[in-house]
Amino acid sequence: MDAEAAKYIAAGIAMGLGAIGPGVGEGFIGAKAMEAMGRNPEAGNTIFTRMFVAMAVTESTGIYSLVIALLVLFS
Amino acid sequence: MDFSLAPNILFYIYGFPVTNSFLTTLAIGLVLVIALWAMGKKMKTVPSGFQSIVEAVVVGSYDFLSQTSQSKKITKRLFPFLLTTLLLFLVGNLVSYLPGLSAISYNNIPLYRTATTDYNLILIISLFFLIIIQSTTIVTGGLLGYIKKFLNFKGPLDFVLGLMDIIGEIAKLVSISFRFFGNAFAGDVLIAVLIFIFPYILPLPFMGLLLISSVVQPAVFCILVLIYVQMSVVEKTKTE
């Protein structure tokens, strides 16, 4: 296996494994936010903005692995 | 297809490398300053046209930010910086949806590169906010309290936790800058790859998704900065 092939495999593994955590986490956040909005529709707006912030924070580990994958691929 | 994390250098001015993303950032900044300055010169009590759009953006983002933060005072003080960053990042993200920009080139290097796909810009702005966060801690808690936060000699566990706080401050910088950069750069790469696979049709739904993310990410950046500044305020009752 030459270095170029190893690069592509490494980027794929990094991205694939890194996407598991944020996927599960964002699913939880979305589900809980929907539940909260269903119980208390008046608070929907604030819950929605907070949901977005929480999702962006949860997403960060996925983004780190994405940056690593891009670094492996393009540098 | 060739992507590079570093922007392409167009030419040098006395040894200063001028890159394409730097030019784009300058152009966006100039357009924003001139447009808003011209609007500010002839403001009306009853807004119309461009002024009403700007007012909607300013008031909307202020409401959005003050909703997520508990302290009105901090929001009001930090708002000018946050709105400037928000506008720069938002316009920088959205300009990439104008068609035909990447066709313009100089010495076979495209003159346009999305401003936010250059890590230098995001790192500088994140560093600026990191300095604001640190100085907030110093101003509200005193310089001694600031040093005590990191060098704590009460016990072995406190000492290690204090050292971990130093890593925590650097992690803030890495996390907010990488999050934004990763989103912007990955969006550009994704669209380019999809255009290569199936032109015209396949990229369309993804472009719609990226349109959402390119509006949400600058807002999230500002909210996180606001939350970090709020967390860094040392309460008076704690220190006494």
Coordinates of C-alpha atoms in Angstrom, one line a residue:
Chain A
M1 CA 0.0 0.0 0.0
D2 CA 1.5 3.3 -1.0
A3 CA 1.3 6.5 0.9
E4 CA -1.4 8.0 -1.3
A5 CA -3.8 5.1 -0.6
A6 CA -3.1 5.2 3.1
K7 CA -4.0 8.9 3.1
Y8 CA -7.4 8.3 1.6
I9 CA -8.2 5.4 4.0
A10 CA -7.1 7.5 6.9
A11 CA -9.3 10.4 5.9
G12 CA -12.3 8.0 5.5
I13 CA -11.8 6.4 8.9
A14 CA -11.3 9.7 10.6
M15 CA -14.5 11.2 9.1
G16 CA -16.6 8.1 9.5
L17 CA -15.7 7.4 13.2
G18 CA -15.9 11.1 14.0
A19 CA -19.4 11.4 12.6
I20 CA -20.9 8.8 15.0
G21 CA -20.8 10.9 18.2
P22 CA -22.3 14.1 16.8
G23 CA -25.0 12.1 14.9
V24 CA -26.2 10.4 18.1
G25 CA -25.8 13.6 20.1
E26 CA -27.7 15.8 17.7
G27 CA -30.4 13.2 17.5
F28 CA -30.9 13.3 21.2
I29 CA -30.9 17.1 21.2
G30 CA -33.5 17.3 18.4
A31 CA -35.7 14.7 20.1
K32 CA -35.6 16.4 23.5
A33 CA -36.2 19.8 21.9
M34 CA -39.3 18.5 20.0
E35 CA -40.6 17.0 23.3
A36 CA -40.1 20.3 25.1
M37 CA -41.8 22.2 22.3
G38 CA -44.7 19.8 22.3
R39 CA -45.2 20.2 26.0
N40 CA -44.8 24.0 26.0
P41 CA -45.4 25.5 22.6
E42 CA -45.2 29.1 23.9
A43 CA -41.5 28.6 24.7
G44 CA -40.9 27.3 21.2
N45 CA -38.8 30.2 20.0
T46 CA -36.3 30.2 22.9
I47 CA -36.0 26.4 22.8
F48 CA -35.4 26.5 19.1
T49 CA -32.5 29.0 19.4
R50 CA -31.0 27.1 22.3
M51 CA -31.4 23.8 20.4
F52 CA -29.3 25.4 17.6
V53 CA -26.6 26.5 20.0
A54 CA -26.5 23.1 21.6
M55 CA -26.3 21.3 18.3
A56 CA -23.5 23.5 17.1
V57 CA -21.5 22.7 20.3
T58 CA -22.3 18.9 19.9
E59 CA -21.2 19.1 16.3
S60 CA -17.8 20.3 17.1
T61 CA -16.2 16.9 17.5
G62 CA -17.4 16.0 14.1
I63 CA -16.0 19.2 12.7
Y64 CA -12.6 18.5 14.3
S65 CA -12.5 15.1 12.6
L66 CA -13.5 16.8 9.4
V67 CA -10.7 19.3 9.7
I68 CA -8.3 16.4 10.4
A69 CA -9.6 14.5 7.3
L70 CA -9.2 17.6 5.2
L71 CA -5.7 18.2 6.5
V72 CA -4.8 14.6 5.7
L73 CA -6.2 14.9 2.2
F74 CA -5.1 18.3 1.0
S75 CA -1.8 19.1 2.8
Chain B
M1 CA -9.9 19.4 -8.7
D2 CA -7.3 20.9 -6.6
F3 CA -7.9 22.2 -3.1
S4 CA -5.5 23.7 -0.7
L5 CA -6.0 24.7 2.9
A6 CA -3.8 27.7 2.4
P7 CA -5.1 30.4 0.0
N8 CA -3.3 31.0 -3.3
I9 CA -0.8 33.9 -3.4
L10 CA -1.6 36.3 -6.2
F11 CA 1.3 38.8 -5.9
Y12 CA 3.7 40.4 -3.4
I13 CA 3.7 44.0 -2.2
Y14 CA 7.2 44.6 -0.8
G15 CA 7.4 41.0 0.4
F16 CA 3.8 41.0 1.8
P17 CA 1.9 38.1 0.2
V18 CA -1.5 39.1 -1.1
T19 CA -3.8 36.1 -1.3
N20 CA -7.1 35.8 -3.1
S21 CA -9.1 35.3 0.1
F22 CA -7.4 38.4 1.5
L23 CA -8.6 40.4 -1.5
T24 CA -12.1 39.0 -1.1
T25 CA -12.1 40.0 2.6
L26 CA -11.0 43.5 1.8
A27 CA -13.6 43.9 -0.9
I28 CA -16.4 42.7 1.4
G29 CA -15.2 45.0 4.1
L30 CA -15.0 48.0 1.8
V31 CA -18.5 47.3 0.3
L32 CA -20.0 46.9 3.8
V33 CA -18.4 50.0 5.1
I34 CA -19.3 52.2 2.1
A35 CA -22.9 50.8 1.9
L36 CA -23.6 51.2 5.6
W37 CA -21.9 54.6 5.7
A38 CA -23.9 55.9 2.8
M39 CA -27.0 54.6 4.4
G40 CA -26.1 56.2 7.8
K41 CA -25.7 59.6 6.1
K42 CA -29.3 59.8 5.1
M43 CA -31.3 57.9 7.7
K44 CA -35.0 58.5 7.9
T45 CA -37.4 58.0 10.8
V46 CA -39.6 55.9 8.5
P47 CA -37.2 53.4 7.0
S48 CA -37.5 52.4 3.4
G49 CA -35.6 50.1 1.0
F50 CA -32.1 49.3 2.1
Q51 CA -32.4 51.0 5.5
S52 CA -35.3 48.8 6.5
I53 CA -33.3 45.6 5.7
V54 CA -30.3 46.8 7.7
E55 CA -32.6 47.8 10.6
A56 CA -34.2 44.3 10.5
V57 CA -30.8 42.7 10.6
V58 CA -29.6 44.8 13.5
V59 CA -32.7 44.6 15.6
G60 CA -33.2 40.9 14.8
S61 CA -29.7 39.9 15.8
Y62 CA -29.9 42.0 19.0
D63 CA -33.1 40.3 20.0
F64 CA -31.6 36.9 19.1
L65 CA -28.4 37.5 21.2
S66 CA -30.2 39.0 24.2
Q67 CA -32.6 36.0 24.2
T68 CA -29.7 33.6 24.8
S69 CA -27.8 35.7 27.3
Q70 CA -28.9 36.5 30.8
S71 CA -27.1 39.8 31.2
K72 CA -28.4 42.8 29.2
K73 CA -25.3 44.9 30.1
I74 CA -22.8 42.5 28.5
T75 CA -24.9 42.0 25.4
K76 CA -25.1 45.8 24.9
R77 CA -21.4 46.3 25.4
L78 CA -20.3 43.4 23.2
F79 CA -23.0 43.9 20.5
P80 CA -21.0 46.3 18.1
F81 CA -18.1 43.8 17.9
L82 CA -20.5 40.8 17.5
L83 CA -22.5 42.5 14.8
T84 CA -19.4 43.5 12.8
T85 CA -18.2 39.9 13.0
L86 CA -21.6 38.5 12.2
L87 CA -21.9 40.8 9.1
L88 CA -18.4 40.0 7.8
F89 CA -18.9 36.2 8.2
L90 CA -22.4 36.2 6.9
V91 CA -21.7 38.3 3.8
G92 CA -18.4 36.4 3.3
N93 CA -20.3 33.1 3.4
L94 CA -23.2 34.2 1.2
V95 CA -21.1 35.9 -1.5
S96 CA -20.0 32.4 -2.6
Y97 CA -23.5 31.9 -3.9
L98 CA -23.1 34.5 -6.6
P99 CA -22.5 32.7 -9.9
G100 CA -19.4 33.1 -12.1
L101 CA -17.1 34.5 -9.4
S102 CA -14.5 31.8 -9.7
A103 CA -14.2 32.3 -13.5
I104 CA -12.3 35.5 -13.0
S105 CA -8.6 34.7 -12.7
Y106 CA -5.2 36.3 -12.6
N107 CA -2.1 34.4 -13.8
N108 CA -4.3 31.2 -13.8
I109 CA -5.2 31.7 -10.1
P110 CA -8.8 32.4 -9.4
L111 CA -9.2 35.9 -8.0
Y112 CA -12.1 34.9 -5.7
R113 CA -11.9 32.5 -2.8
T114 CA -14.6 32.5 -0.1
A115 CA -13.3 34.8 2.7
T116 CA -14.3 32.4 5.5
T117 CA -12.4 29.4 4.0
D118 CA -9.1 31.1 5.0
Y119 CA -8.2 30.0 8.5
N120 CA -6.1 33.2 9.0
L121 CA -9.1 35.5 9.1
I122 CA -11.1 33.3 11.5
L123 CA -8.0 32.7 13.8
I124 CA -7.4 36.5 14.0
I125 CA -11.0 37.3 14.9
S126 CA -11.1 34.4 17.4
L127 CA -7.9 35.6 19.0
F128 CA -9.4 39.1 19.3
F129 CA -12.4 37.7 21.2
L130 CA -10.1 35.5 23.3
I131 CA -8.3 38.7 24.4
I132 CA -11.7 40.2 25.3
I133 CA -12.6 37.1 27.3
Q134 CA -9.3 37.2 29.2
S135 CA -9.5 40.9 29.9
T136 CA -13.1 40.6 31.2
T137 CA -11.8 38.1 33.8
I138 CA -9.0 40.4 34.7
V139 CA -11.2 43.5 34.9
T140 CA -14.0 41.9 37.0
G141 CA -11.9 39.7 39.2
G142 CA -8.6 41.6 39.5
L143 CA -5.2 40.6 38.2
L144 CA -4.4 38.6 41.3
G145 CA -7.6 36.6 41.0
Y146 CA -6.8 35.9 37.4
I147 CA -3.4 34.5 38.2
K148 CA -4.9 32.5 41.2
K149 CA -7.4 30.9 38.8
F150 CA -4.5 29.2 37.0
L151 CA -1.9 28.8 39.7
N152 CA -3.7 27.3 42.7
F153 CA -1.6 26.0 45.6
K154 CA -4.4 25.0 48.0
G155 CA -3.8 21.3 47.2
P156 CA -2.5 18.9 44.6
L157 CA -5.9 18.5 43.0
D158 CA -6.5 22.2 42.8
F159 CA -3.1 22.7 41.3
V160 CA -3.8 20.2 38.5
L161 CA -7.2 21.7 37.9
G162 CA -5.7 25.2 37.6
L163 CA -3.3 24.0 35.0
M164 CA -6.2 22.3 33.1
D165 CA -7.8 25.7 33.0
I166 CA -5.0 27.0 30.9
I167 CA -5.6 24.2 28.4
G168 CA -9.3 25.1 28.6
E169 CA -8.7 28.7 27.5
I170 CA -6.7 27.5 24.5
A171 CA -9.4 24.9 23.7
K172 CA -12.0 27.7 23.5
L173 CA -9.9 29.4 20.8
V174 CA -9.4 26.1 18.9
S175 CA -13.1 25.0 19.2
I176 CA -14.8 28.2 18.0
S177 CA -12.3 28.9 15.2
F178 CA -12.2 25.2 13.9
R179 CA -15.9 24.9 14.1
F180 CA -16.5 27.8 11.8
F181 CA -13.6 27.1 9.5
G182 CA -14.5 23.5 9.1
N183 CA -18.1 24.3 8.1
A184 CA -17.1 26.9 5.6
F185 CA -14.3 25.0 4.0
A186 CA -16.1 21.7 3.9
G187 CA -19.1 23.4 2.2
D188 CA -16.9 24.6 -0.6
V189 CA -15.2 21.2 -1.0
L190 CA -18.5 19.3 -0.9
I191 CA -20.0 21.5 -3.6
A192 CA -16.9 21.1 -5.9
V193 CA -16.9 17.3 -5.4
L194 CA -20.6 17.0 -6.2
I195 CA -20.3 19.2 -9.3
F196 CA -17.6 16.8 -10.4
I197 CA -19.8 13.8 -9.9
F198 CA -23.1 15.0 -11.4
P199 CA -23.1 18.6 -12.6
Y200 CA -26.1 21.0 -12.2
I201 CA -28.6 18.7 -10.5
L202 CA -26.9 16.9 -7.6
P203 CA -25.4 19.9 -5.9
L204 CA -28.7 21.8 -5.7
P205 CA -30.2 20.2 -2.5
F206 CA -26.8 20.3 -0.8
M207 CA -26.5 24.0 -1.7
G208 CA -29.9 24.6 0.1
L209 CA -28.6 22.8 3.2
L210 CA -25.3 24.8 3.1
L211 CA -27.3 28.0 2.8
I212 CA -28.9 27.2 6.2
S213 CA -25.5 26.3 7.7
S214 CA -23.8 29.5 6.3
V215 CA -26.4 31.6 8.0
V216 CA -26.5 29.6 11.3
Q217 CA -22.8 29.2 11.8
P218 CA -21.9 33.0 12.1
A219 CA -24.8 33.3 14.5
V220 CA -23.6 30.4 16.5
F221 CA -20.1 31.9 16.5
C222 CA -21.4 35.1 18.0
I223 CA -23.6 33.3 20.6
L224 CA -20.7 31.2 21.7
V225 CA -18.5 34.3 22.1
L226 CA -21.2 36.0 24.1
I227 CA -21.6 32.9 26.3
Y228 CA -17.8 32.6 26.9
V229 CA -17.6 36.3 27.8
Q230 CA -20.5 35.8 30.2
M231 CA -18.9 32.8 31.8
S232 CA -15.6 34.7 32.2
V233 CA -17.3 37.4 34.3
V234 CA -16.2 36.9 38.0
E235 CA -19.1 37.5 40.3
K236 CA -18.4 40.0 43.1
T237 CA -19.9 37.8 45.8
K238 CA -17.6 34.9 44.9
T239 CA -14.3 36.8 45.4
E240 CA -15.3 38.5 48.6

